[in-house]
mmCIF file of C-alpha atoms and ligand atoms in Angstrom:
data_model
loop_
_atom_site.group_PDB
_atom_site.id
_atom_site.type_symbol
_atom_site.label_atom_id
_atom_site.label_comp_id
_atom_site.label_asym_id
_atom_site.label_seq_id
_atom_site.Cartn_x
_atom_site.Cartn_y
_atom_site.Cartn_z
ATOM 1 C CA UNK A 1 1.358 16.839 -23.955
ATOM 2 C CA UNK A 2 0.864 15.917 -20.462
ATOM 3 C CA UNK A 3 4.054 16.711 -18.608
ATOM 4 C CA UNK A 4 3.752 17.756 -14.833
ATOM 5 C CA UNK A 5 5.623 20.757 -13.584
ATOM 6 C CA UNK A 6 5.897 21.901 -9.922
ATOM 7 C CA UNK A 7 7.601 25.292 -9.283
ATOM 8 C CA UNK A 8 8.556 26.347 -5.630
ATOM 9 C CA UNK A 9 5.686 24.326 -4.284
ATOM 10 C CA UNK A 10 5.171 24.579 -0.587
ATOM 11 C CA UNK A 11 2.588 22.908 1.851
ATOM 12 C CA UNK A 12 2.165 24.248 5.465
ATOM 13 C CA UNK A 13 -0.566 22.465 7.067
ATOM 14 C CA UNK A 14 -3.072 24.341 9.552
ATOM 15 C CA UNK A 15 -1.090 23.233 12.508
ATOM 16 C CA UNK A 16 1.978 24.949 11.526
ATOM 17 C CA UNK A 17 3.915 21.923 9.914
ATOM 18 C CA UNK A 18 5.706 22.623 6.732
ATOM 19 C CA UNK A 19 5.352 19.264 4.996
ATOM 20 C CA UNK A 20 6.871 20.388 1.600
ATOM 21 C CA UNK A 21 9.117 23.383 0.808
ATOM 22 C CA UNK A 22 10.562 24.477 -2.518
ATOM 23 C CA UNK A 23 9.544 21.585 -4.369
ATOM 24 C CA UNK A 24 10.673 21.846 -8.151
ATOM 25 C CA UNK A 25 10.243 19.156 -10.638
ATOM 26 C CA UNK A 26 9.517 18.914 -14.298
ATOM 27 C CA UNK A 27 8.110 15.675 -15.250
ATOM 28 C CA UNK A 28 8.148 14.669 -18.811
ATOM 29 C CA UNK A 29 5.268 13.668 -20.909
ATOM 30 C CA UNK A 30 5.122 9.963 -20.468
ATOM 31 C CA UNK A 31 7.707 9.619 -17.835
ATOM 32 C CA UNK A 32 7.511 7.179 -14.722
ATOM 33 C CA UNK A 33 8.725 9.034 -11.876
ATOM 34 C CA UNK A 34 9.000 7.891 -8.304
ATOM 35 C CA UNK A 35 9.099 10.016 -5.246
ATOM 36 C CA UNK A 36 10.857 8.167 -2.399
ATOM 37 C CA UNK A 37 11.598 9.064 1.089
ATOM 38 C CA UNK A 38 11.074 7.959 4.485
ATOM 39 C CA UNK A 39 7.611 8.109 6.459
ATOM 40 C CA UNK A 40 6.723 11.690 7.102
ATOM 41 C CA UNK A 41 9.001 13.071 4.479
ATOM 42 C CA UNK A 42 6.155 14.789 2.516
ATOM 43 C CA UNK A 43 5.842 12.324 -0.563
ATOM 44 C CA UNK A 44 1.976 11.887 -0.147
ATOM 45 C CA UNK A 45 1.358 15.593 0.468
ATOM 46 C CA UNK A 46 3.249 16.187 -3.006
ATOM 47 C CA UNK A 47 0.935 13.672 -4.784
ATOM 48 C CA UNK A 48 -2.193 14.792 -3.112
ATOM 49 C CA UNK A 49 -1.391 18.472 -4.005
ATOM 50 C CA UNK A 50 -1.092 17.260 -7.886
ATOM 51 C CA UNK A 51 -4.366 15.475 -7.371
ATOM 52 C CA UNK A 52 -5.806 18.718 -5.953
ATOM 53 C CA UNK A 53 -6.846 16.841 -2.817
ATOM 54 C CA UNK A 54 -4.688 19.323 -0.619
ATOM 55 C CA UNK A 55 -4.377 23.060 -1.343
ATOM 56 C CA UNK A 56 -1.085 24.609 -1.856
ATOM 57 C CA UNK A 57 0.423 27.129 0.206
ATOM 58 C CA UNK A 58 2.852 28.598 -2.275
ATOM 59 C CA UNK A 59 4.094 28.116 -5.767
ATOM 60 C CA UNK A 60 2.475 26.512 -8.787
ATOM 61 C CA UNK A 61 1.542 23.150 -10.326
ATOM 62 C CA UNK A 62 0.870 22.654 -13.993
ATOM 63 C CA UNK A 63 -0.232 19.746 -16.194
ATOM 64 C CA UNK A 64 0.398 19.832 -19.940
ATOM 65 C CA UNK A 65 1.484 23.430 -19.731
ATOM 66 C CA UNK A 66 -1.690 24.672 -17.926
ATOM 67 C CA UNK A 67 -1.517 25.957 -14.376
ATOM 68 C CA UNK A 68 -3.918 24.134 -12.272
ATOM 69 C CA UNK A 69 -3.565 25.743 -8.765
ATOM 70 C CA UNK A 70 -7.332 26.294 -8.652
ATOM 71 C CA UNK A 71 -8.591 23.690 -10.811
ATOM 72 C CA UNK A 72 -10.861 21.216 -8.989
ATOM 73 C CA UNK A 73 -9.754 17.637 -8.486
ATOM 74 C CA UNK A 74 -12.532 16.132 -10.808
ATOM 75 C CA UNK A 75 -11.283 18.644 -13.579
ATOM 76 C CA UNK A 76 -7.721 17.939 -13.500
ATOM 77 C CA UNK A 77 -7.721 14.668 -15.786
ATOM 78 C CA UNK A 78 -5.574 12.344 -13.361
ATOM 79 C CA UNK A 79 -6.493 9.167 -11.903
ATOM 80 C CA UNK A 80 -5.366 8.076 -8.510
ATOM 81 C CA UNK A 81 -4.425 4.629 -7.295
ATOM 82 C CA UNK A 82 -4.321 4.410 -3.350
ATOM 83 C CA UNK A 83 -2.871 1.611 -1.044
ATOM 84 C CA UNK A 84 -6.096 0.639 0.187
ATOM 85 C CA UNK A 85 -7.360 0.367 -3.160
ATOM 86 C CA UNK A 86 -10.525 2.345 -2.259
ATOM 87 C CA UNK A 87 -13.014 0.022 -3.801
ATOM 88 C CA UNK A 88 -16.977 0.447 -3.318
ATOM 89 C CA UNK A 89 -17.583 -2.818 -1.512
ATOM 90 C CA UNK A 90 -21.092 -2.965 -2.713
ATOM 91 C CA UNK A 91 -20.475 -2.666 -6.399
ATOM 92 C CA UNK A 92 -19.308 -5.379 -8.831
ATOM 93 C CA UNK A 93 -15.671 -5.129 -10.381
ATOM 94 C CA UNK A 94 -17.402 -4.008 -13.557
ATOM 95 C CA UNK A 95 -18.988 -1.051 -11.882
ATOM 96 C CA UNK A 96 -16.159 0.005 -9.617
ATOM 97 C CA UNK A 97 -14.374 0.176 -13.179
ATOM 98 C CA UNK A 98 -16.944 1.973 -15.221
ATOM 99 C CA UNK A 99 -18.526 4.330 -12.344
ATOM 100 C CA UNK A 100 -16.179 7.019 -12.408
ATOM 101 C CA UNK A 101 -16.464 7.509 -16.270
ATOM 102 C CA UNK A 102 -20.106 7.217 -16.234
ATOM 103 C CA UNK A 103 -20.354 10.084 -13.568
ATOM 104 C CA UNK A 104 -17.813 12.435 -15.142
ATOM 105 C CA UNK A 105 -17.955 11.822 -19.061
ATOM 106 C CA UNK A 106 -20.721 11.950 -21.311
ATOM 107 C CA UNK A 107 -19.610 8.978 -23.116
ATOM 108 C CA UNK A 108 -22.171 6.172 -24.254
ATOM 109 C CA UNK A 109 -22.599 3.184 -22.217
ATOM 110 C CA UNK A 110 -21.209 0.864 -24.970
ATOM 111 C CA UNK A 111 -18.011 2.865 -25.332
ATOM 112 C CA UNK A 112 -17.584 2.816 -21.554
ATOM 113 C CA UNK A 113 -18.057 -1.019 -21.529
ATOM 114 C CA UNK A 114 -15.643 -1.458 -24.236
ATOM 115 C CA UNK A 115 -13.071 0.423 -22.322
ATOM 116 C CA UNK A 116 -13.695 -1.483 -19.100
ATOM 117 C CA UNK A 117 -13.497 -4.669 -21.144
ATOM 118 C CA UNK A 118 -9.984 -3.739 -22.540
ATOM 119 C CA UNK A 119 -8.685 -2.502 -19.108
ATOM 120 C CA UNK A 120 -9.687 -5.724 -17.667
ATOM 121 C CA UNK A 121 -8.083 -7.797 -20.054
ATOM 122 C CA UNK A 122 -4.947 -5.627 -19.841
ATOM 123 C CA UNK A 123 -4.961 -6.367 -16.041
ATOM 124 C CA UNK A 124 -5.835 -10.092 -16.361
ATOM 125 C CA UNK A 125 -9.259 -9.705 -14.590
ATOM 126 C CA UNK A 126 -11.640 -10.195 -17.343
ATOM 127 C CA UNK A 127 -13.129 -13.223 -15.674
ATOM 128 C CA UNK A 128 -13.741 -11.397 -12.512
ATOM 129 C CA UNK A 129 -15.956 -8.707 -13.676
ATOM 130 C CA UNK A 130 -19.306 -9.657 -11.981
ATOM 131 C CA UNK A 131 -17.640 -10.340 -8.563
ATOM 132 C CA UNK A 132 -17.728 -8.022 -5.636
ATOM 133 C CA UNK A 133 -14.477 -6.850 -4.088
ATOM 134 C CA UNK A 134 -14.660 -8.935 -1.073
ATOM 135 C CA UNK A 135 -14.729 -12.087 -3.152
ATOM 136 C CA UNK A 136 -11.344 -11.117 -4.619
ATOM 137 C CA UNK A 137 -7.662 -11.613 -3.345
ATOM 138 C CA UNK A 138 -5.695 -8.562 -2.360
ATOM 139 C CA UNK A 139 -3.776 -8.749 -5.670
ATOM 140 C CA UNK A 140 -6.808 -9.207 -7.775
ATOM 141 C CA UNK A 141 -8.353 -6.077 -5.997
ATOM 142 C CA UNK A 142 -5.227 -4.158 -6.648
ATOM 143 C CA UNK A 143 -5.625 -5.098 -10.305
ATOM 144 C CA UNK A 144 -9.183 -3.697 -10.320
ATOM 145 C CA UNK A 145 -7.867 -0.497 -8.745
ATOM 146 C CA UNK A 146 -5.223 0.086 -11.338
ATOM 147 C CA UNK A 147 -7.774 -1.053 -14.316
ATOM 148 C CA UNK A 148 -9.965 1.610 -12.824
ATOM 149 C CA UNK A 149 -7.664 4.242 -13.216
ATOM 150 C CA UNK A 150 -6.704 2.834 -16.791
ATOM 151 C CA UNK A 151 -10.291 3.002 -17.956
ATOM 152 C CA UNK A 152 -10.477 6.851 -17.385
ATOM 153 C CA UNK A 153 -7.438 7.338 -19.969
ATOM 154 C CA UNK A 154 -6.270 10.262 -17.847
ATOM 155 C CA UNK A 155 -3.437 12.696 -18.493
ATOM 156 C CA UNK A 156 -1.559 11.163 -15.518
ATOM 157 C CA UNK A 157 -1.698 8.276 -12.978
ATOM 158 C CA UNK A 158 -0.749 9.105 -9.463
ATOM 159 C CA UNK A 159 -0.097 6.227 -7.429
ATOM 160 C CA UNK A 160 0.480 6.209 -3.520
ATOM 161 C CA UNK A 161 2.182 3.033 -2.279
ATOM 162 C CA UNK A 162 -0.147 1.070 -4.414
ATOM 163 C CA UNK A 163 1.658 -2.316 -4.017
ATOM 164 C CA UNK A 164 2.352 -2.160 -0.023
ATOM 165 C CA UNK A 165 -0.634 -4.327 0.881
ATOM 166 C CA UNK A 166 0.590 -7.172 -1.111
ATOM 167 C CA UNK A 167 2.963 -9.992 0.010
ATOM 168 C CA UNK A 168 6.508 -9.582 -1.289
ATOM 169 C CA UNK A 169 6.369 -12.104 -3.967
ATOM 170 C CA UNK A 170 3.194 -10.682 -5.465
ATOM 171 C CA UNK A 171 4.651 -6.916 -4.995
ATOM 172 C CA UNK A 172 7.582 -8.128 -7.138
ATOM 173 C CA UNK A 173 5.448 -9.491 -9.730
ATOM 174 C CA UNK A 174 3.170 -6.555 -9.780
ATOM 175 C CA UNK A 175 5.948 -3.940 -10.067
ATOM 176 C CA UNK A 176 6.819 -5.527 -13.467
ATOM 177 C CA UNK A 177 3.049 -5.497 -14.354
ATOM 178 C CA UNK A 178 2.716 -1.813 -13.705
ATOM 179 C CA UNK A 179 5.798 -0.909 -15.474
ATOM 180 C CA UNK A 180 4.533 -3.034 -18.557
ATOM 181 C CA UNK A 181 1.264 -1.280 -18.471
ATOM 182 C CA UNK A 182 2.842 2.226 -17.973
ATOM 183 C CA UNK A 183 5.271 1.618 -21.071
ATOM 184 C CA UNK A 184 2.341 0.332 -23.144
ATOM 185 C CA UNK A 185 -0.053 3.388 -22.380
ATOM 186 C CA UNK A 186 2.697 5.889 -22.162
ATOM 187 C CA UNK A 187 0.683 7.950 -19.456
ATOM 188 C CA UNK A 188 2.855 10.202 -17.229
ATOM 189 C CA UNK A 189 3.035 8.475 -13.828
ATOM 190 C CA UNK A 190 3.922 9.970 -10.479
ATOM 191 C CA UNK A 191 4.462 6.840 -8.099
ATOM 192 C CA UNK A 192 5.048 7.290 -4.102
ATOM 193 C CA UNK A 193 6.745 4.720 -2.213
ATOM 194 C CA UNK A 194 9.221 4.624 1.012
ATOM 195 C CA UNK A 195 10.753 1.457 -0.597
ATOM 196 C CA UNK A 196 13.810 2.329 -2.277
ATOM 197 C CA UNK A 197 14.086 -0.724 -4.139
ATOM 198 C CA UNK A 198 10.678 -0.237 -5.585
ATOM 199 C CA UNK A 199 11.835 3.119 -6.714
ATOM 200 C CA UNK A 200 15.031 1.935 -8.133
ATOM 201 C CA UNK A 201 13.447 -0.795 -10.117
ATOM 202 C CA UNK A 202 10.485 0.747 -11.719
ATOM 203 C CA UNK A 203 11.354 4.446 -12.406
ATOM 204 C CA UNK A 204 12.794 6.427 -15.446
ATOM 205 C CA UNK A 205 13.850 8.866 -12.975
ATOM 206 C CA UNK A 206 13.616 8.887 -8.924
ATOM 207 C CA UNK A 207 13.009 12.037 -6.522
ATOM 208 C CA UNK A 208 14.383 11.537 -2.941
ATOM 209 C CA UNK A 209 12.623 13.652 -0.461
ATOM 210 C CA UNK A 210 13.607 14.218 3.161
ATOM 211 C CA UNK A 211 11.673 16.789 5.647
ATOM 212 C CA UNK A 212 9.695 17.889 2.596
ATOM 213 C CA UNK A 213 12.895 18.785 0.698
ATOM 214 C CA UNK A 214 14.337 17.322 -2.438
ATOM 215 C CA UNK A 215 17.523 15.740 -1.794
ATOM 216 C CA UNK A 216 18.254 14.551 -5.422
ATOM 217 C CA UNK A 217 16.453 14.126 -8.705
ATOM 218 C CA UNK A 218 18.052 11.557 -11.316
ATOM 219 C CA UNK A 219 17.751 8.257 -12.844
ATOM 220 C CA UNK A 220 18.333 5.379 -10.672
ATOM 221 C CA UNK A 221 21.832 4.797 -11.899
ATOM 222 C CA UNK A 222 22.751 8.457 -11.173
ATOM 223 C CA UNK A 223 21.435 8.372 -7.552
ATOM 224 C CA UNK A 224 23.113 5.074 -7.031
ATOM 225 C CA UNK A 225 26.527 6.017 -8.449
ATOM 226 C CA UNK A 226 26.529 9.819 -7.677
ATOM 227 C CA UNK A 227 24.656 10.563 -4.591
ATOM 228 C CA UNK A 228 24.468 14.175 -3.809
ATOM 229 C CA UNK A 229 24.710 13.744 0.034
ATOM 230 C CA UNK A 230 24.930 11.414 2.762
ATOM 231 C CA UNK A 231 21.318 10.959 3.240
ATOM 232 C CA UNK A 232 20.796 9.880 -0.548
ATOM 233 C CA UNK A 233 24.008 7.815 -0.145
ATOM 234 C CA UNK A 234 22.538 5.947 2.987
ATOM 235 C CA UNK A 235 18.824 5.888 1.750
ATOM 236 C CA UNK A 236 19.545 4.351 -1.716
ATOM 237 C CA UNK A 237 21.200 0.837 -1.945
ATOM 238 C CA UNK A 238 20.640 -2.141 0.410
ATOM 239 C CA UNK A 239 22.385 -2.912 2.560
ATOM 240 C CA UNK A 240 23.187 0.627 3.225
ATOM 241 C CA UNK A 241 26.490 2.460 2.418
ATOM 242 C CA UNK A 242 29.339 2.266 4.890
ATOM 243 C CA UNK A 243 30.554 5.402 6.471
ATOM 244 C CA UNK A 244 33.703 6.251 8.010
ATOM 245 C CA UNK A 245 35.066 9.421 9.668
ATOM 246 C CA UNK A 246 38.252 10.572 8.102
ATOM 247 C CA UNK A 247 40.508 13.604 7.422
ATOM 248 C CA UNK A 248 42.545 14.226 4.325
ATOM 249 C CA UNK A 249 46.255 14.350 5.161
ATOM 250 C CA UNK A 250 48.376 14.989 1.748
ATOM 251 C CA UNK A 251 46.758 12.435 -0.393
ATOM 252 C CA UNK A 252 45.658 9.954 2.216
ATOM 253 C CA UNK A 253 42.100 9.643 4.035
ATOM 254 C CA UNK A 254 43.027 8.909 7.512
ATOM 255 C CA UNK A 255 40.434 7.641 10.213
ATOM 256 C CA UNK A 256 40.609 6.018 13.408
ATOM 257 C CA UNK A 257 39.959 2.500 11.734
ATOM 258 C CA UNK A 258 40.730 3.224 8.130
ATOM 259 C CA UNK A 259 43.723 4.413 5.963
ATOM 260 C CA UNK A 260 43.314 5.007 2.273
ATOM 261 C CA UNK A 261 45.447 6.621 -0.054
ATOM 262 C CA UNK A 262 43.912 8.256 -3.046
ATOM 263 C CA UNK A 263 45.751 9.646 -6.439
ATOM 264 C CA UNK A 264 46.821 13.203 -6.264
ATOM 265 C CA UNK A 265 44.196 14.682 -8.594
ATOM 266 C CA UNK A 266 41.416 13.086 -6.546
ATOM 267 C CA UNK A 267 43.035 14.541 -3.302
ATOM 268 C CA UNK A 268 42.973 17.950 -5.075
ATOM 269 C CA UNK A 269 39.344 17.800 -5.905
ATOM 270 C CA UNK A 270 38.328 16.792 -2.720
ATOM 271 C CA UNK A 271 40.251 19.853 -1.193
ATOM 272 C CA UNK A 272 38.851 22.002 -3.817
ATOM 273 C CA UNK A 273 35.260 20.990 -3.156
ATOM 274 C CA UNK A 274 35.089 20.639 0.501
ATOM 275 C CA UNK A 275 34.759 23.455 3.452
ATOM 276 C CA UNK A 276 37.615 21.687 5.705
ATOM 277 C CA UNK A 277 39.598 18.464 5.673
ATOM 278 C CA UNK A 278 36.976 16.864 7.994
ATOM 279 C CA UNK A 279 35.118 14.141 5.717
ATOM 280 C CA UNK A 280 33.305 11.201 5.549
ATOM 281 C CA UNK A 281 34.391 8.109 3.480
ATOM 282 C CA UNK A 282 31.497 6.220 1.911
ATOM 283 C CA UNK A 283 31.877 2.667 0.496
ATOM 284 C CA UNK A 284 29.124 0.431 -0.709
ATOM 285 C CA UNK A 285 29.138 -3.045 0.986
ATOM 286 C CA UNK A 286 29.086 -4.765 -2.598
ATOM 287 C CA UNK A 287 32.248 -2.703 -3.360
ATOM 288 C CA UNK A 288 34.455 -4.125 -0.727
ATOM 289 C CA UNK A 289 36.758 -7.143 -1.242
ATOM 290 C CA UNK A 290 39.054 -9.206 0.767
ATOM 291 C CA UNK A 291 42.716 -7.960 0.412
ATOM 292 C CA UNK A 292 46.021 -9.755 1.058
ATOM 293 C CA UNK A 293 47.223 -6.844 3.418
ATOM 294 C CA UNK A 294 46.032 -3.363 3.791
ATOM 295 C CA UNK A 295 48.822 -1.284 4.387
ATOM 296 C CA UNK A 296 47.777 1.965 3.815
ATOM 297 C CA UNK A 297 44.862 1.137 1.725
ATOM 298 C CA UNK A 298 42.036 -0.394 3.446
ATOM 299 C CA UNK A 299 40.614 -1.608 6.819
ATOM 300 C CA UNK A 300 41.613 -4.331 9.176
ATOM 301 C CA UNK A 301 38.563 -5.981 10.900
ATOM 302 C CA UNK A 302 36.962 -8.561 12.679
ATOM 303 C CA UNK A 303 34.157 -10.811 11.171
ATOM 304 C CA UNK A 304 31.379 -10.580 13.894
ATOM 305 C CA UNK A 305 28.535 -12.164 11.844
ATOM 306 C CA UNK A 306 28.118 -13.949 8.678
ATOM 307 C CA UNK A 307 24.835 -14.019 7.062
ATOM 308 C CA UNK A 308 24.244 -16.272 4.114
ATOM 309 C CA UNK A 309 21.236 -14.667 1.866
ATOM 310 C CA UNK A 310 20.796 -17.088 -1.046
ATOM 311 C CA UNK A 311 24.092 -16.972 -3.097
ATOM 312 C CA UNK A 312 24.891 -13.625 -1.302
ATOM 313 C CA UNK A 313 26.545 -13.342 2.063
ATOM 314 C CA UNK A 314 26.192 -10.192 4.179
ATOM 315 C CA UNK A 315 29.213 -9.747 6.456
ATOM 316 C CA UNK A 316 29.084 -7.727 9.356
ATOM 317 C CA UNK A 317 32.531 -6.273 10.326
ATOM 318 C CA UNK A 318 33.960 -4.453 13.167
ATOM 319 C CA UNK A 319 37.086 -2.386 13.243
ATOM 320 C CA UNK A 320 37.771 -0.634 16.381
ATOM 321 C CA UNK A 321 34.494 1.227 17.146
ATOM 322 C CA UNK A 322 33.161 1.262 13.637
ATOM 323 C CA UNK A 323 30.889 -1.384 12.424
ATOM 324 C CA UNK A 324 30.358 -2.011 8.912
ATOM 325 C CA UNK A 325 28.655 -4.393 6.241
ATOM 326 C CA UNK A 326 30.411 -6.278 3.454
ATOM 327 C CA UNK A 327 28.394 -8.273 0.687
ATOM 328 C CA UNK A 328 30.130 -11.025 -1.130
ATOM 329 C CA UNK A 329 28.907 -13.315 -3.514
ATOM 330 C CA UNK A 330 29.500 -16.973 -3.264
ATOM 331 C CA UNK A 331 31.649 -19.190 -1.106
ATOM 332 C CA UNK A 332 33.162 -17.247 1.979
ATOM 333 C CA UNK A 333 36.087 -19.072 3.562
ATOM 334 C CA UNK A 334 36.331 -16.910 6.885
ATOM 335 C CA UNK A 335 34.528 -17.731 10.150
ATOM 336 C CA UNK A 336 32.924 -15.510 12.612
ATOM 337 C CA UNK A 337 35.657 -14.177 14.904
ATOM 338 C CA UNK A 338 38.488 -14.189 12.232
ATOM 339 C CA UNK A 339 40.589 -11.107 11.601
ATOM 340 C CA UNK A 340 40.594 -10.107 7.944
ATOM 341 C CA UNK A 341 41.662 -7.301 5.704
ATOM 342 C CA UNK A 342 39.285 -5.333 3.340
ATOM 343 C CA UNK A 343 40.135 -2.753 0.542
ATOM 344 C CA UNK A 344 38.326 -1.257 -2.277
ATOM 345 C CA UNK A 345 38.732 0.457 -5.654
ATOM 346 C CA UNK A 346 39.603 4.109 -5.686
ATOM 347 C CA UNK A 347 36.722 4.250 -8.360
ATOM 348 C CA UNK A 348 34.161 3.130 -5.830
ATOM 349 C CA UNK A 349 34.826 5.530 -2.926
ATOM 350 C CA UNK A 350 32.461 8.439 -2.058
ATOM 351 C CA UNK A 351 33.647 11.308 -0.164
ATOM 352 C CA UNK A 352 31.338 13.624 1.570
ATOM 353 C CA UNK A 353 32.107 16.920 3.611
ATOM 354 C CA UNK A 354 31.116 16.275 7.521
ATOM 355 C CA UNK A 355 30.068 19.831 7.921
ATOM 356 C CA UNK A 356 27.519 20.053 4.930
ATOM 357 C CA UNK A 357 26.983 16.120 4.016
ATOM 358 C CA UNK A 358 27.329 17.137 0.497
ATOM 359 C CA UNK A 359 29.309 14.763 -2.033
ATOM 360 C CA UNK A 360 32.576 16.323 -2.939
ATOM 361 C CA UNK A 361 33.931 13.874 -4.928
ATOM 362 C CA UNK A 362 32.599 12.108 -7.987
ATOM 363 C CA UNK A 363 35.323 9.780 -9.398
ATOM 364 C CA UNK A 364 34.078 10.096 -12.948
ATOM 365 C CA UNK A 365 34.412 13.970 -12.925
ATOM 366 C CA UNK A 366 38.123 13.618 -11.968
ATOM 367 C CA UNK A 367 38.845 11.125 -14.647
ATOM 368 C CA UNK A 368 37.301 13.011 -17.179
ATOM 369 C CA UNK A 369 39.168 16.351 -16.617
ATOM 370 C CA UNK A 370 42.469 14.799 -15.737
ATOM 371 C CA UNK A 371 44.808 15.094 -18.802
ATOM 372 C CA UNK A 372 45.288 12.215 -20.886
ATOM 373 C CA UNK A 373 48.370 10.435 -21.528
ATOM 374 C CA UNK A 374 48.751 12.001 -25.076
ATOM 375 C CA UNK A 375 48.372 15.627 -23.714
ATOM 376 C CA UNK A 376 50.707 14.863 -20.855
ATOM 377 C CA UNK A 377 53.410 14.127 -23.284
ATOM 378 C CA UNK A 378 52.616 17.297 -25.268
ATOM 379 C CA UNK A 379 52.932 19.245 -22.212
HETATM 380 P P1 ADP B 401 4.755 10.774 3.746
HETATM 381 O O1 ADP B 401 3.843 10.608 2.759
HETATM 382 O O2 ADP B 401 6.138 10.906 3.179
HETATM 383 O O3 ADP B 401 4.817 9.889 4.673
HETATM 384 P P2 ADP B 401 3.118 12.999 4.498
HETATM 385 O O4 ADP B 401 3.135 13.924 3.280
HETATM 386 O O5 ADP B 401 2.051 12.119 4.878
HETATM 387 O O6 ADP B 401 4.583 12.185 4.339
HETATM 388 O O7 ADP B 401 3.355 13.832 5.753
HETATM 389 C C1 ADP B 401 4.369 14.892 5.788
HETATM 390 C C2 ADP B 401 4.172 15.654 6.911
HETATM 391 O O8 ADP B 401 3.085 16.310 7.071
HETATM 392 C C3 ADP B 401 4.345 14.931 8.383
HETATM 393 O O9 ADP B 401 4.770 15.458 9.252
HETATM 394 C C4 ADP B 401 2.928 14.722 8.652
HETATM 395 O O10 ADP B 401 2.782 14.441 10.003
HETATM 396 C C5 ADP B 401 2.244 16.184 8.058
HETATM 397 N N1 ADP B 401 0.888 15.790 7.697
HETATM 398 C C6 ADP B 401 0.409 15.153 6.659
HETATM 399 N N2 ADP B 401 -0.919 15.350 6.456
HETATM 400 C C7 ADP B 401 -1.115 16.261 7.735
HETATM 401 C C8 ADP B 401 -2.607 16.984 7.854
HETATM 402 N N3 ADP B 401 -3.656 16.584 7.015
HETATM 403 N N4 ADP B 401 -2.546 18.083 8.931
HETATM 404 C C9 ADP B 401 -1.348 18.277 9.400
HETATM 405 N N5 ADP B 401 -0.239 17.668 9.245
HETATM 406 C C10 ADP B 401 -0.194 16.563 8.387
#
């Protein structure tokens, strides 16, 4: 069993900066978990603490049920893959891949050679074993760095932005490749990236970090459909979720540029969970549709910019002082400068408490607790 557990982990650097605080996470054996957040949010610090490259100020970290707070990095049975690959320039690919194992294990040379060959085949670099890193492309160097980690057969892989030096096409290809290898090896993996798309496409679960604090932990689907707060809502998804300042008046969300009536149970749920009627209405660009008329359910807006992205269109709209984005597939008949009506389904809205930023409304909760038509008749 090689799950990793972090309990109340804190890191305060010498200068006084608290980079990570109260970090709790239970990573299952064989899980692919991604820590994602903006630059400076503490992602690398968490990874480096698991690796033992940084000491922890408070809390505890365990691997496979054993606390490792005071265990030396080389004794933690983990392999790291870095953004800059960290290959030895004067060594061949084969030496780069075998060096760590030769140094830290008592395995026979032949067994190590076999392991290197297997890992090289897995990464598709079996023809490159005699070359030096400088003779390889960025993508090939990345494969060597990953192959070197595989050779170690560790309890866990720790990967710090391993694909960010590759061009977009190769990055997307390597994502799939890393996923395939992780699934095949079933090795617990902690992956760090600032790229939400990478996190959303590769992981079993995602940890969203901001200012050293965990904002939400969940499957890609959970963090997308049920973001816990405005930070997660804005960070996950591209283009970002649109926000409108609104107040709840009876069952209607009323803002300067938007009016949206919700059903009674929804309004009650929002009131129950929020600290005041001062709210933020959130709608994802892809959940907005053109409407014949908005009446009291939508937004009247002017199309300012239309940006075709392949088969997709990003429409940048303005309603009064509020700018927002819509994402529409296929042909769009509107021209820049046109006035149009935009609406959305009740099941797609998100409502946040403005004072706390917390999500106060999950449509599925309301639907699942609402009386069914049968029980209504009985009552
Ligand atoms: P991320 O990986 O999310 O970009 P980091 O973990 O690198 O974030 O950094 C988190 C915070 O800790 C930042 O404010 C950064 O400046 C600070 N920090 C990182 N390393 C050190 C260090 N060695 N000494 C002092 N502060 C550091």
